[in-house]
CSV table of N, CA and C in Angstrom, one decimal:
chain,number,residue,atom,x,y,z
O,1,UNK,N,-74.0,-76.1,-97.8
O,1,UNK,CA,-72.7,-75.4,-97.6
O,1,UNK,C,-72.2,-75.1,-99.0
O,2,UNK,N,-72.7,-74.0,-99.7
O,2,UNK,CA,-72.1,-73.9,-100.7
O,2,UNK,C,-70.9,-73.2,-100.7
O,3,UNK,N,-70.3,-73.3,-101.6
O,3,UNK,CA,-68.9,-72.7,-101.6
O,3,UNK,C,-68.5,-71.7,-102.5
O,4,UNK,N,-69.4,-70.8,-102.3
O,4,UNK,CA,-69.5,-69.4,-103.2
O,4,UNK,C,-68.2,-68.6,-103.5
O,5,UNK,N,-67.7,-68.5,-102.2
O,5,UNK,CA,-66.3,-67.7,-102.4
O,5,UNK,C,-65.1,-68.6,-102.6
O,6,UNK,N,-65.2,-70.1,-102.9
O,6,UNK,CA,-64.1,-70.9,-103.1
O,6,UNK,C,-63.0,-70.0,-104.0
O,7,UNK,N,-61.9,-70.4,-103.7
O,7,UNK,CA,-61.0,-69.9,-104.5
O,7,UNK,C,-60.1,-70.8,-105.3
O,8,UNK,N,-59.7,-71.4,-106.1
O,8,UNK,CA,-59.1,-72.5,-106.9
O,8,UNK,C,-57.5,-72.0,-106.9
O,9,UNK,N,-56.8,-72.7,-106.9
O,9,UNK,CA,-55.4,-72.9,-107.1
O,9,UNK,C,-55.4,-73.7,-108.7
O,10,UNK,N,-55.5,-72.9,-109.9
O,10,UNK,CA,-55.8,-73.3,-111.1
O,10,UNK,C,-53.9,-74.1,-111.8
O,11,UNK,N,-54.3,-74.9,-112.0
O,11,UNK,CA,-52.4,-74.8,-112.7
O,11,UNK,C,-52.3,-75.8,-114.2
O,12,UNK,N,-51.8,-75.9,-114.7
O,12,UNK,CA,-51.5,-76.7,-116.1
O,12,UNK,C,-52.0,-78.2,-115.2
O,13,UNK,N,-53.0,-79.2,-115.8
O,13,UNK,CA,-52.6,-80.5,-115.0
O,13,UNK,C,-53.2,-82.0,-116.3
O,14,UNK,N,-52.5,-83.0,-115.7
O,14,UNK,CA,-53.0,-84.2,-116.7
O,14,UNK,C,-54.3,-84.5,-116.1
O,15,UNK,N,-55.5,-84.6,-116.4
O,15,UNK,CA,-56.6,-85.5,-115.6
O,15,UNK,C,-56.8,-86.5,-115.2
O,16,UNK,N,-56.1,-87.5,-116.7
O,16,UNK,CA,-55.9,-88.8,-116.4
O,16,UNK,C,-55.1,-89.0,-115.2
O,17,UNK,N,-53.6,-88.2,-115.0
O,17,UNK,CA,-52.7,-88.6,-113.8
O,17,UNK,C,-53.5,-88.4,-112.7
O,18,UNK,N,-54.2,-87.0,-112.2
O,18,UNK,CA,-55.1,-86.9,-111.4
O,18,UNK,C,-56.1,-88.3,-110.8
O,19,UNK,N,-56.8,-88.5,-112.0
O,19,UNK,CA,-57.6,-89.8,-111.7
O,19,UNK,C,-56.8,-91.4,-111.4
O,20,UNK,N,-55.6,-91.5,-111.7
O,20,UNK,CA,-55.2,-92.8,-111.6
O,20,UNK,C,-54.3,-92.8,-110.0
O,21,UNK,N,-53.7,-91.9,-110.0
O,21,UNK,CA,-53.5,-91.6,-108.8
O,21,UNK,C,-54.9,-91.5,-107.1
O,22,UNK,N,-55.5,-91.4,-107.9
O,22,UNK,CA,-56.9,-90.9,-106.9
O,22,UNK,C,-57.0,-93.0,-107.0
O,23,UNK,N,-57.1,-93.2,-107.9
O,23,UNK,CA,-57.5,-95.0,-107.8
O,23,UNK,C,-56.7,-95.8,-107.1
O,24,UNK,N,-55.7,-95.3,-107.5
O,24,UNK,CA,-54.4,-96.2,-106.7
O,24,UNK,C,-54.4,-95.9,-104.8
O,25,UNK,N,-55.1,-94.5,-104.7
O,25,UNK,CA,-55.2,-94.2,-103.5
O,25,UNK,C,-56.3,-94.8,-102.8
O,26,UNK,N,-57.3,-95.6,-103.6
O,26,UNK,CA,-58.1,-96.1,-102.7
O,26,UNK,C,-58.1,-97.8,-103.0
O,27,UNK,N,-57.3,-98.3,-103.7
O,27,UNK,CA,-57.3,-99.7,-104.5
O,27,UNK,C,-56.8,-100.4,-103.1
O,28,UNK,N,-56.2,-100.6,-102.3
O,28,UNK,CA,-56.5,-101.2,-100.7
O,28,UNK,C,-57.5,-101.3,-100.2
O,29,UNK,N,-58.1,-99.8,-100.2
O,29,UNK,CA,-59.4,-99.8,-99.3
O,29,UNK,C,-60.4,-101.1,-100.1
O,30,UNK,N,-60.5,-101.2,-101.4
O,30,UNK,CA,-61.2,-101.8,-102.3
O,30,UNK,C,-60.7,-103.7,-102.2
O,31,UNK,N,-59.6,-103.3,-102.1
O,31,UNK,CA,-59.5,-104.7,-102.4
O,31,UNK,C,-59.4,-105.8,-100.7
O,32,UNK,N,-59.6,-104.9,-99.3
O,32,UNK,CA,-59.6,-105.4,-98.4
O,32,UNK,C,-61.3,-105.7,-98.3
O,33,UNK,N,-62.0,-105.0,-98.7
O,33,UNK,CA,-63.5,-105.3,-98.7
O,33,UNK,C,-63.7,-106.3,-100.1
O,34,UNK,N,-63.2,-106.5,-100.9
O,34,UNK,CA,-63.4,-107.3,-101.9
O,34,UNK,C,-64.1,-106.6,-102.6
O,35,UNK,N,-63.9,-105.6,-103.2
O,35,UNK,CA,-64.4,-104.7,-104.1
O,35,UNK,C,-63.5,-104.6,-105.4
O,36,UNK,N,-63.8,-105.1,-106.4
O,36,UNK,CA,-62.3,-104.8,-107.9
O,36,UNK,C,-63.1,-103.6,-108.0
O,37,UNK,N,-61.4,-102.8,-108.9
O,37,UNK,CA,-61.9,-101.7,-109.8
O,37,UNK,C,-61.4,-101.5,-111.0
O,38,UNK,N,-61.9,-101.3,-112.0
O,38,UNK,CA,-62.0,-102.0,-113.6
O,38,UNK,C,-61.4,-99.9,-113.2
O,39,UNK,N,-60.1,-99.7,-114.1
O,39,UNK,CA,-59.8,-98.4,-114.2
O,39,UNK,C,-59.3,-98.6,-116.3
O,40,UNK,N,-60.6,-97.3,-117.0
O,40,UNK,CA,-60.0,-97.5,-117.9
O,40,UNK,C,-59.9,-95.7,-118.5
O,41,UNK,N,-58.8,-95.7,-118.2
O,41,UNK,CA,-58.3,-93.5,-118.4
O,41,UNK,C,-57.3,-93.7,-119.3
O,42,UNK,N,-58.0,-92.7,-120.4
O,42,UNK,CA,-57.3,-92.4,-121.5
O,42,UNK,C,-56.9,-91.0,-121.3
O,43,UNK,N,-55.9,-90.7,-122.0
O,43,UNK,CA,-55.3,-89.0,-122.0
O,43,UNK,C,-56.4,-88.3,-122.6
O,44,UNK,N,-56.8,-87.1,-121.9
O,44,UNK,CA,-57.7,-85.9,-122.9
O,44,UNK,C,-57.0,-85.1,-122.8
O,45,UNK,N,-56.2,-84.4,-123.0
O,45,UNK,CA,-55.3,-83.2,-123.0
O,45,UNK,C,-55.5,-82.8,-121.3
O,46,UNK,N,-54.7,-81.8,-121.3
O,46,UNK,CA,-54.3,-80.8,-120.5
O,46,UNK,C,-55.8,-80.1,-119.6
O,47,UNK,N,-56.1,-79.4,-118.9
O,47,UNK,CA,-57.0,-78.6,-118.5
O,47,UNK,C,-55.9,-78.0,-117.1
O,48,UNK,N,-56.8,-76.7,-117.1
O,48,UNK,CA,-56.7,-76.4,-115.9
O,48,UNK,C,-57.6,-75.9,-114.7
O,49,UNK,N,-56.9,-76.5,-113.7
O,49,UNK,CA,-57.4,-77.1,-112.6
O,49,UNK,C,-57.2,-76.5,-110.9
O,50,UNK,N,-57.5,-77.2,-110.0
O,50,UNK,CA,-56.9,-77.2,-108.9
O,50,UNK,C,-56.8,-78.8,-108.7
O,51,UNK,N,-55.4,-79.1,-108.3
O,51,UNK,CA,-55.1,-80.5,-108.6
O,51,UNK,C,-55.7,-81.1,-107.3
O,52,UNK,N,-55.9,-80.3,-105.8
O,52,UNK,CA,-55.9,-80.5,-104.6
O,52,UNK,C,-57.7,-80.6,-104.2
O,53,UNK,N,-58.5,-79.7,-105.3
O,53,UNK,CA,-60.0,-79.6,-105.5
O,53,UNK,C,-60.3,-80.9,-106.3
O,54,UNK,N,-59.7,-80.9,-107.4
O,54,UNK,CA,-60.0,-82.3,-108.4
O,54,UNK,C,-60.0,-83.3,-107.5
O,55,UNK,N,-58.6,-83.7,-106.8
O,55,UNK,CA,-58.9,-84.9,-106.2
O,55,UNK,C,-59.6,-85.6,-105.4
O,56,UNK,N,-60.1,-84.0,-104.6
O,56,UNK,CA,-60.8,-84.2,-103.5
O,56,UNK,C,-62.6,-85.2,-104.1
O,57,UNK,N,-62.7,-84.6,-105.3
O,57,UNK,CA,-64.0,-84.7,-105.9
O,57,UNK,C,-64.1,-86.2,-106.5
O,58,UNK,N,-62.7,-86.4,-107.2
O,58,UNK,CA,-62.4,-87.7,-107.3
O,58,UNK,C,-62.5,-88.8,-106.3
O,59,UNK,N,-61.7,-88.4,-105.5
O,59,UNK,CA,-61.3,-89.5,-104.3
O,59,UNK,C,-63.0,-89.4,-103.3
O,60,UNK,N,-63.6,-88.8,-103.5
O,60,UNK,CA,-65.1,-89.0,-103.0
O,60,UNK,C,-66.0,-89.6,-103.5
O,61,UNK,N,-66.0,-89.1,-105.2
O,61,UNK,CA,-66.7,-90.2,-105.6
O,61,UNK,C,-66.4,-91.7,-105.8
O,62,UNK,N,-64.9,-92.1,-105.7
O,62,UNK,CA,-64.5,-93.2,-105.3
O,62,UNK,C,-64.5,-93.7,-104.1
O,63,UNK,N,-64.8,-93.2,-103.3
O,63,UNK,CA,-64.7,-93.8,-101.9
O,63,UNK,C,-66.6,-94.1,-101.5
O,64,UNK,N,-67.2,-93.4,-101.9
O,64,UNK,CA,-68.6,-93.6,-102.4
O,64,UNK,C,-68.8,-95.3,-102.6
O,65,UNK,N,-68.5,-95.3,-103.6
O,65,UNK,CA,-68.6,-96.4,-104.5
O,65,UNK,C,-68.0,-97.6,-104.4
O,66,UNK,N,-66.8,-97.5,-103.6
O,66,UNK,CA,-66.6,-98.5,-102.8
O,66,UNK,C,-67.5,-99.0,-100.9
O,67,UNK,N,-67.9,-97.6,-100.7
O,67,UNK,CA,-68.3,-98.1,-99.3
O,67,UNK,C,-69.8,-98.6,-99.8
O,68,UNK,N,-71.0,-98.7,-100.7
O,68,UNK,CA,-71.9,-98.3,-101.0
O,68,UNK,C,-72.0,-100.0,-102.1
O,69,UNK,N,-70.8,-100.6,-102.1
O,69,UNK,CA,-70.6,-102.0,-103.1
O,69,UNK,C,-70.5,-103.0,-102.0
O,70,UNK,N,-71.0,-104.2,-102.4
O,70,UNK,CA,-71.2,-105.1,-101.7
O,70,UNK,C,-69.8,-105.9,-102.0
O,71,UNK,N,-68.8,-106.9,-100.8
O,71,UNK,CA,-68.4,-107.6,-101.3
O,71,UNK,C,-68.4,-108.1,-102.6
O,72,UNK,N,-67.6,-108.5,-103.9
O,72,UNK,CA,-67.7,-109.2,-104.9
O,72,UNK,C,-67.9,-108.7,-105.6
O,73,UNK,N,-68.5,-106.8,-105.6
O,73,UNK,CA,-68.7,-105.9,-106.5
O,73,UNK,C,-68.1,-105.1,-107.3
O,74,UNK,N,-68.7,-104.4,-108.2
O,74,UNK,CA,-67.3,-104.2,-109.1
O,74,UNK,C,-67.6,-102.5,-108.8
O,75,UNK,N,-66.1,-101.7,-109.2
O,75,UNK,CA,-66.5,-100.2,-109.9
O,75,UNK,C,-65.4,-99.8,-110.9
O,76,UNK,N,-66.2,-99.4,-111.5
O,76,UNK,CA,-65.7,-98.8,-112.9
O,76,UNK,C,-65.2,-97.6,-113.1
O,77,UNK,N,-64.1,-97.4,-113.8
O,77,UNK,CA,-63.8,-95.8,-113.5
O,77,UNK,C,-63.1,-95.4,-114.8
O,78,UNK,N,-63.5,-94.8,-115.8
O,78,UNK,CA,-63.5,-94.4,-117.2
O,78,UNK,C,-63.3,-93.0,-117.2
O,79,UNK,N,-62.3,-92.7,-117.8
O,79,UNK,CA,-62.0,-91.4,-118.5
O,79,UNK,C,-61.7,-91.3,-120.4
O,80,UNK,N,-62.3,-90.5,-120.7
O,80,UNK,CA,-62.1,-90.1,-122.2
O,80,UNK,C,-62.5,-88.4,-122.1
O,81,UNK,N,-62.4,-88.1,-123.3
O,81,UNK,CA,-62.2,-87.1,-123.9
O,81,UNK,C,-62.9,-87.0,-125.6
O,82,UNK,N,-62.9,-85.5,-125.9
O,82,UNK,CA,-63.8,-85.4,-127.1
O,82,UNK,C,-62.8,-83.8,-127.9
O,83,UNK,N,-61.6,-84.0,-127.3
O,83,UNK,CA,-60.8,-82.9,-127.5
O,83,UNK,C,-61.2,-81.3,-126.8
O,84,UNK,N,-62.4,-81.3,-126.8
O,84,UNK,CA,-63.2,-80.2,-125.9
O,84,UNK,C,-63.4,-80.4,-124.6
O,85,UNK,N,-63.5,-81.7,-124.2
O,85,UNK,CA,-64.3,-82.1,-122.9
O,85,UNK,C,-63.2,-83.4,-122.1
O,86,UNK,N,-63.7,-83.2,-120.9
O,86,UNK,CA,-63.3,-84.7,-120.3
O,86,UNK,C,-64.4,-85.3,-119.7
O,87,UNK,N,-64.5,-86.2,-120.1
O,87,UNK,CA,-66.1,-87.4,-119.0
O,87,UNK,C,-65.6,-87.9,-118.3
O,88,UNK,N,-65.4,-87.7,-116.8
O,88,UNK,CA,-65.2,-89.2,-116.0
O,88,UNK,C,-66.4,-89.9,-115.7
O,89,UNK,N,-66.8,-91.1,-115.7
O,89,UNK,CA,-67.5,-91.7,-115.1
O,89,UNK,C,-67.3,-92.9,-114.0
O,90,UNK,N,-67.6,-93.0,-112.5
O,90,UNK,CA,-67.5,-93.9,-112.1
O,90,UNK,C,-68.8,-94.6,-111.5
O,91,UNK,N,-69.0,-95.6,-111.7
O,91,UNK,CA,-69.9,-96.6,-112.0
O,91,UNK,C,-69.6,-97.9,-110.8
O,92,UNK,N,-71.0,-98.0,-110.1
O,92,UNK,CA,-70.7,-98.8,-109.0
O,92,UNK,C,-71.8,-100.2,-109.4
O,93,UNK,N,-71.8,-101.5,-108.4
O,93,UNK,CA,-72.6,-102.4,-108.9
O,93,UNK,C,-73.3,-102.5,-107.5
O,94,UNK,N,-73.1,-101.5,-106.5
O,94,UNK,CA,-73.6,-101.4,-105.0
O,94,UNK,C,-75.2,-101.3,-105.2
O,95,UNK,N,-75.8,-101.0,-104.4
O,95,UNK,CA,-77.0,-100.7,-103.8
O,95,UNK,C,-77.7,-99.3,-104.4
O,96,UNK,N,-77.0,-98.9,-105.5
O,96,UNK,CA,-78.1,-98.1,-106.3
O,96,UNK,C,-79.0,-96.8,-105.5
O,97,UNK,N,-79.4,-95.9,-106.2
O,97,UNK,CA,-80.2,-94.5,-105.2
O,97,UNK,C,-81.6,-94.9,-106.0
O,98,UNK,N,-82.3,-94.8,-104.6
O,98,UNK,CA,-84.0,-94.6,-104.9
O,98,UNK,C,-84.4,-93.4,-105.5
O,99,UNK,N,-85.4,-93.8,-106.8
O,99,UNK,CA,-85.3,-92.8,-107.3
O,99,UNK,C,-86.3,-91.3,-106.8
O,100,UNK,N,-87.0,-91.9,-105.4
O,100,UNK,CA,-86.9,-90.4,-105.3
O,100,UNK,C,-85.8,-89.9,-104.6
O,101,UNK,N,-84.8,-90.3,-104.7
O,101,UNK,CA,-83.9,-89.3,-103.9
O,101,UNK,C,-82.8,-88.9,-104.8
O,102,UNK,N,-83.0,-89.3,-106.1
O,102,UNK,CA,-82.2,-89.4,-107.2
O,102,UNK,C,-81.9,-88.1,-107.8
O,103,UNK,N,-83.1,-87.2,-107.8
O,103,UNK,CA,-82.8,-85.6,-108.0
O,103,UNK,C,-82.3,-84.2,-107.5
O,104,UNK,N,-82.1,-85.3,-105.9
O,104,UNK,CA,-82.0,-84.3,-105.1
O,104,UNK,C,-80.4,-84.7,-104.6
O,105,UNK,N,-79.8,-86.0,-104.8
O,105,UNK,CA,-78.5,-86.3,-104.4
O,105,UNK,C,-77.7,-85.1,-104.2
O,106,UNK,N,-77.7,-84.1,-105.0
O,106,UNK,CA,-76.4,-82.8,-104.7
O,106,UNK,C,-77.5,-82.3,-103.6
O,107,UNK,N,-78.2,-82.3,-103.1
O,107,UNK,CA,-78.8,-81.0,-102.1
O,107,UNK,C,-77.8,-81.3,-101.0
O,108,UNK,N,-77.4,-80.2,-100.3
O,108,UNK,CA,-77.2,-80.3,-98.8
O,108,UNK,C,-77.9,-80.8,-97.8
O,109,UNK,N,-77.1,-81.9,-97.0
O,109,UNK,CA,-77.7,-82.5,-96.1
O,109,UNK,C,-78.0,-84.0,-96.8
O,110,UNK,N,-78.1,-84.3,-98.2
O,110,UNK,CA,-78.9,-85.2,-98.7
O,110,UNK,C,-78.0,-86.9,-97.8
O,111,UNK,N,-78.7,-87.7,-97.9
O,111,UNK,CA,-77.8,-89.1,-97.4
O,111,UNK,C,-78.7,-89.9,-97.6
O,112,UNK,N,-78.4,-91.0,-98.1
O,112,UNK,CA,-78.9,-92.3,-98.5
O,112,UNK,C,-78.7,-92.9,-97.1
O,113,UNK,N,-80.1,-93.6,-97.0
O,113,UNK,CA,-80.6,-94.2,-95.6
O,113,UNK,C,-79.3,-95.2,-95.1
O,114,UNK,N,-78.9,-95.3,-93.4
O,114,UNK,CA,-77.8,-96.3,-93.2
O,114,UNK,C,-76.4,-95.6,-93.8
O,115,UNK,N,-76.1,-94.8,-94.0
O,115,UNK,CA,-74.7,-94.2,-94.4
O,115,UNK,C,-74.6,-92.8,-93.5
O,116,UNK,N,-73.5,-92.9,-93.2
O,116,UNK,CA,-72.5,-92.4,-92.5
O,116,UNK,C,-71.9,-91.2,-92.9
O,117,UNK,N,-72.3,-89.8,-92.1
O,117,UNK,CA,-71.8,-88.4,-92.0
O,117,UNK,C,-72.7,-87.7,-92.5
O,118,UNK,N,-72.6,-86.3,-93.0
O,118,UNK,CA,-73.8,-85.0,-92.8
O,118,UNK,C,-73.9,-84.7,-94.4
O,119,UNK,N,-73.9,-85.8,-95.5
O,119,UNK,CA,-74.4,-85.7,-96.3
O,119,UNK,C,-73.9,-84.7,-97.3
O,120,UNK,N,-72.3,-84.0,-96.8
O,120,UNK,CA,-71.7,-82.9,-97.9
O,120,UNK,C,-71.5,-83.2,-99.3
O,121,UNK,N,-70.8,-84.6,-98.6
O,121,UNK,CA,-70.0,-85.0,-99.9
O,121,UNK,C,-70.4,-84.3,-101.3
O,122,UNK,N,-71.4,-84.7,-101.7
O,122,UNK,CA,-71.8,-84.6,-102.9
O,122,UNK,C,-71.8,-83.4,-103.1
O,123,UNK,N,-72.4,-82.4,-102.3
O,123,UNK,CA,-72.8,-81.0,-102.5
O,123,UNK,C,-71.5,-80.4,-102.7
O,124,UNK,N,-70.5,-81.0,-101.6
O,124,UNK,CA,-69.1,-79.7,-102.0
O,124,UNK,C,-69.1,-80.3,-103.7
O,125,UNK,N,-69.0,-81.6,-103.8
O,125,UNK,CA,-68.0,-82.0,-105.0
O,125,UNK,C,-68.8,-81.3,-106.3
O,126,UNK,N,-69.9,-81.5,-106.3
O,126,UNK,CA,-71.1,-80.2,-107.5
O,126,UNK,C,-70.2,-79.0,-107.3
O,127,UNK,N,-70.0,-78.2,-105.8
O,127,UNK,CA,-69.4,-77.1,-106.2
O,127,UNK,C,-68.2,-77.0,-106.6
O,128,UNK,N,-67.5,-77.6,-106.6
O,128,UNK,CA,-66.0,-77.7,-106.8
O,128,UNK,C,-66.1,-78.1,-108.6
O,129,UNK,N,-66.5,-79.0,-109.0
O,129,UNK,CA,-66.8,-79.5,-110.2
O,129,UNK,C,-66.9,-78.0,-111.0
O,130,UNK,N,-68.6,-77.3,-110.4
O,130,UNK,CA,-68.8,-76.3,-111.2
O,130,UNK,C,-68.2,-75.0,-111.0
O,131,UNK,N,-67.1,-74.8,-110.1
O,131,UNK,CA,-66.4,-73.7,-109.7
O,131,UNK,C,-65.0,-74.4,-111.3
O,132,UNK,N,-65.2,-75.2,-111.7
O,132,UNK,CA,-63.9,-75.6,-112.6
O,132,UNK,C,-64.7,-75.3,-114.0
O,133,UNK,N,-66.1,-74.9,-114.5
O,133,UNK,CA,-66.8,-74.6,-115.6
O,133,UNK,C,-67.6,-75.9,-115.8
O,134,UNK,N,-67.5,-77.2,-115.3
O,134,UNK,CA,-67.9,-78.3,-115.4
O,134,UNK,C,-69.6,-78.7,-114.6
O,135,UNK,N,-69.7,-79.7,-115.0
O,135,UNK,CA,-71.5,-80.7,-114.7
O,135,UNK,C,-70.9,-81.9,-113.8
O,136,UNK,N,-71.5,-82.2,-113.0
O,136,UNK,CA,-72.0,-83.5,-112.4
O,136,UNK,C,-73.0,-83.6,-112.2
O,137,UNK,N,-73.5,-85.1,-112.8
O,137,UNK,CA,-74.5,-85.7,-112.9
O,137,UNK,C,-75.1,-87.3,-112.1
O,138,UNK,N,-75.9,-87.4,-112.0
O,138,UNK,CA,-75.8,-89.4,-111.0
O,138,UNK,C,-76.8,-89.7,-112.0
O,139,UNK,N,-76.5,-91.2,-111.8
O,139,UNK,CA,-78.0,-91.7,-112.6
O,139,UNK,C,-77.9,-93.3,-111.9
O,140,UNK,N,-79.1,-93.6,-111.5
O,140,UNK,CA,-79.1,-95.1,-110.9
O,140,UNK,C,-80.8,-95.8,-111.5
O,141,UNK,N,-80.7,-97.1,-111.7
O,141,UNK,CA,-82.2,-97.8,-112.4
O,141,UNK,C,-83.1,-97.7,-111.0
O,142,UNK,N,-82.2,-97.7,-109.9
O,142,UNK,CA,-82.9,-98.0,-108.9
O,142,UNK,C,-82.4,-98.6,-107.7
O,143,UNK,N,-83.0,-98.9,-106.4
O,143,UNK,CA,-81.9,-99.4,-105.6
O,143,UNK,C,-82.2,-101.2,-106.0
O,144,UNK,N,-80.4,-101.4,-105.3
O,144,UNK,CA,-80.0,-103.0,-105.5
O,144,UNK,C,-79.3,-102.7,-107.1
O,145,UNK,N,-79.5,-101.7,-107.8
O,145,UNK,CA,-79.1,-101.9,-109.2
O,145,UNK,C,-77.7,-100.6,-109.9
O,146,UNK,N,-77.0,-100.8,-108.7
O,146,UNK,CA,-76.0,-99.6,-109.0
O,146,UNK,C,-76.6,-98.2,-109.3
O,147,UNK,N,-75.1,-97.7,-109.4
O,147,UNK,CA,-75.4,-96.3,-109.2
O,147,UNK,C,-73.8,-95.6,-110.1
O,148,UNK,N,-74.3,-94.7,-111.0
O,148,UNK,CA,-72.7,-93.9,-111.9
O,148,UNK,C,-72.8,-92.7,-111.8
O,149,UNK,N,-72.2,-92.2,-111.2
O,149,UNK,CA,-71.6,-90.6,-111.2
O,149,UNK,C,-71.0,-90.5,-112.6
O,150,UNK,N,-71.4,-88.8,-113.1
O,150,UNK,CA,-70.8,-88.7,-114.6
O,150,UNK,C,-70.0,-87.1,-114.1
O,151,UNK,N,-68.5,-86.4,-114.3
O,151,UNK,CA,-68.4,-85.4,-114.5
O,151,UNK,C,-68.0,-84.8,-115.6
O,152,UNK,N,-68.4,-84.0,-116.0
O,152,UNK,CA,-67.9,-83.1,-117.7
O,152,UNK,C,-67.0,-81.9,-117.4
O,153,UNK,N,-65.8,-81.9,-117.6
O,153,UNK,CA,-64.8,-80.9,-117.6
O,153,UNK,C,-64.6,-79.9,-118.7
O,154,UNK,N,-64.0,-79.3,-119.2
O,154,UNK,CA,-63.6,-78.4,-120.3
O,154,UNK,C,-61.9,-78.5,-119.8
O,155,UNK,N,-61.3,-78.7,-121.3
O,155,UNK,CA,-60.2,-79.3,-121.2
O,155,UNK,C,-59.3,-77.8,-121.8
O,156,UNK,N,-58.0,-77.3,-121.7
O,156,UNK,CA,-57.9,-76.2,-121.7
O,156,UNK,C,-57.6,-75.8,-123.2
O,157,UNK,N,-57.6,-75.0,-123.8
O,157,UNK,CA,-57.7,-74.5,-125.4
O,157,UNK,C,-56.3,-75.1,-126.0
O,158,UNK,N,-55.3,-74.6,-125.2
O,158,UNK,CA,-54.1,-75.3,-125.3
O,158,UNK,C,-53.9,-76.4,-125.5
O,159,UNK,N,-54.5,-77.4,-125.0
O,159,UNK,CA,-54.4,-78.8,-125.4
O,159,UNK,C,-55.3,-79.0,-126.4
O,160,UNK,N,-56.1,-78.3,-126.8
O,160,UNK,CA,-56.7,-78.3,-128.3
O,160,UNK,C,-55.8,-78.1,-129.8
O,161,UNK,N,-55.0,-77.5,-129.3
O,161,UNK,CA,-53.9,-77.3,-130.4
O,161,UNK,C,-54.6,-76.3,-131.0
């Protein structure tokens, strides 16, 4: 399901606010399964966005990473900047992707064995990511051994000064 003709609702936005907001929205779900989440978001300037597309991409890969963590487990959720760029990364201590399925995670349809629904997630959130000029990337050692989603933004010239 790619989303070729998406159209973005672009506007001035914080990322960091975007992301901490997106954490706070799922910090119940986390802490009723006994899941912590280590949030550490620093300001990178300004970009623009669709605040309603971002969150969606956010609040997925966080919700990911909480269903996919075992009681007691942690997830990490890091924002910085490089004045050019924004990294988020969220980083889980769950059950990790086998690596052969590790290259193909964005494909349509894709789903890790025992989980629940038609396997979009990921694929919209790649397109949405790259409809914004940005990368998403996964990287896991293996299963049993977590798993970290990385996305790379372009942050808007404006906030470059």
């Amino acid at each position: 399901m790619a989303l070729g003709n998406l159209s973005l609702r672009r506007e001035p936005l914080d990322p960091a606010q975007v992301v901490s907001d997106c954490v706070a929205g799922v910090r119940e779900t986390a802490l009723q399964k006994g899941v912590v989440i280590e949030e550490a978001v620093r300001p990178v300037g300004e970009m623009l966005a669709d605040r309603e597309r971002l969150s969606q991409v956010v609040g997925n890969l966080l919700n990911n990473a909480i269903r996919f963590t075992p009681a007691g487990g942690e997830v990490h959720v890091r924002l910085r900047g490089d004045g050019r760029r924004a990294v988020l990364t969220v980083t889980d201590t769950g059950g990790g992707i086998p690596p052969h399925l590790l290259p193909r995670i964005f494909e349509l349809g894709m789903r890790h064995a025992g989980s629940e629904g038609f396997g979009l997630g990921l694929t919209i959130a790649r397109d949405i990511v790259e409809h914004h000029g940005g990368t998403i990337s996964a990287h896991s050692d293996g299963e049993g051994l977590g798993a970290s989603f990385t996305i790379v933004l372009p942050v808007s010239a404006a906030a470059r000064g």
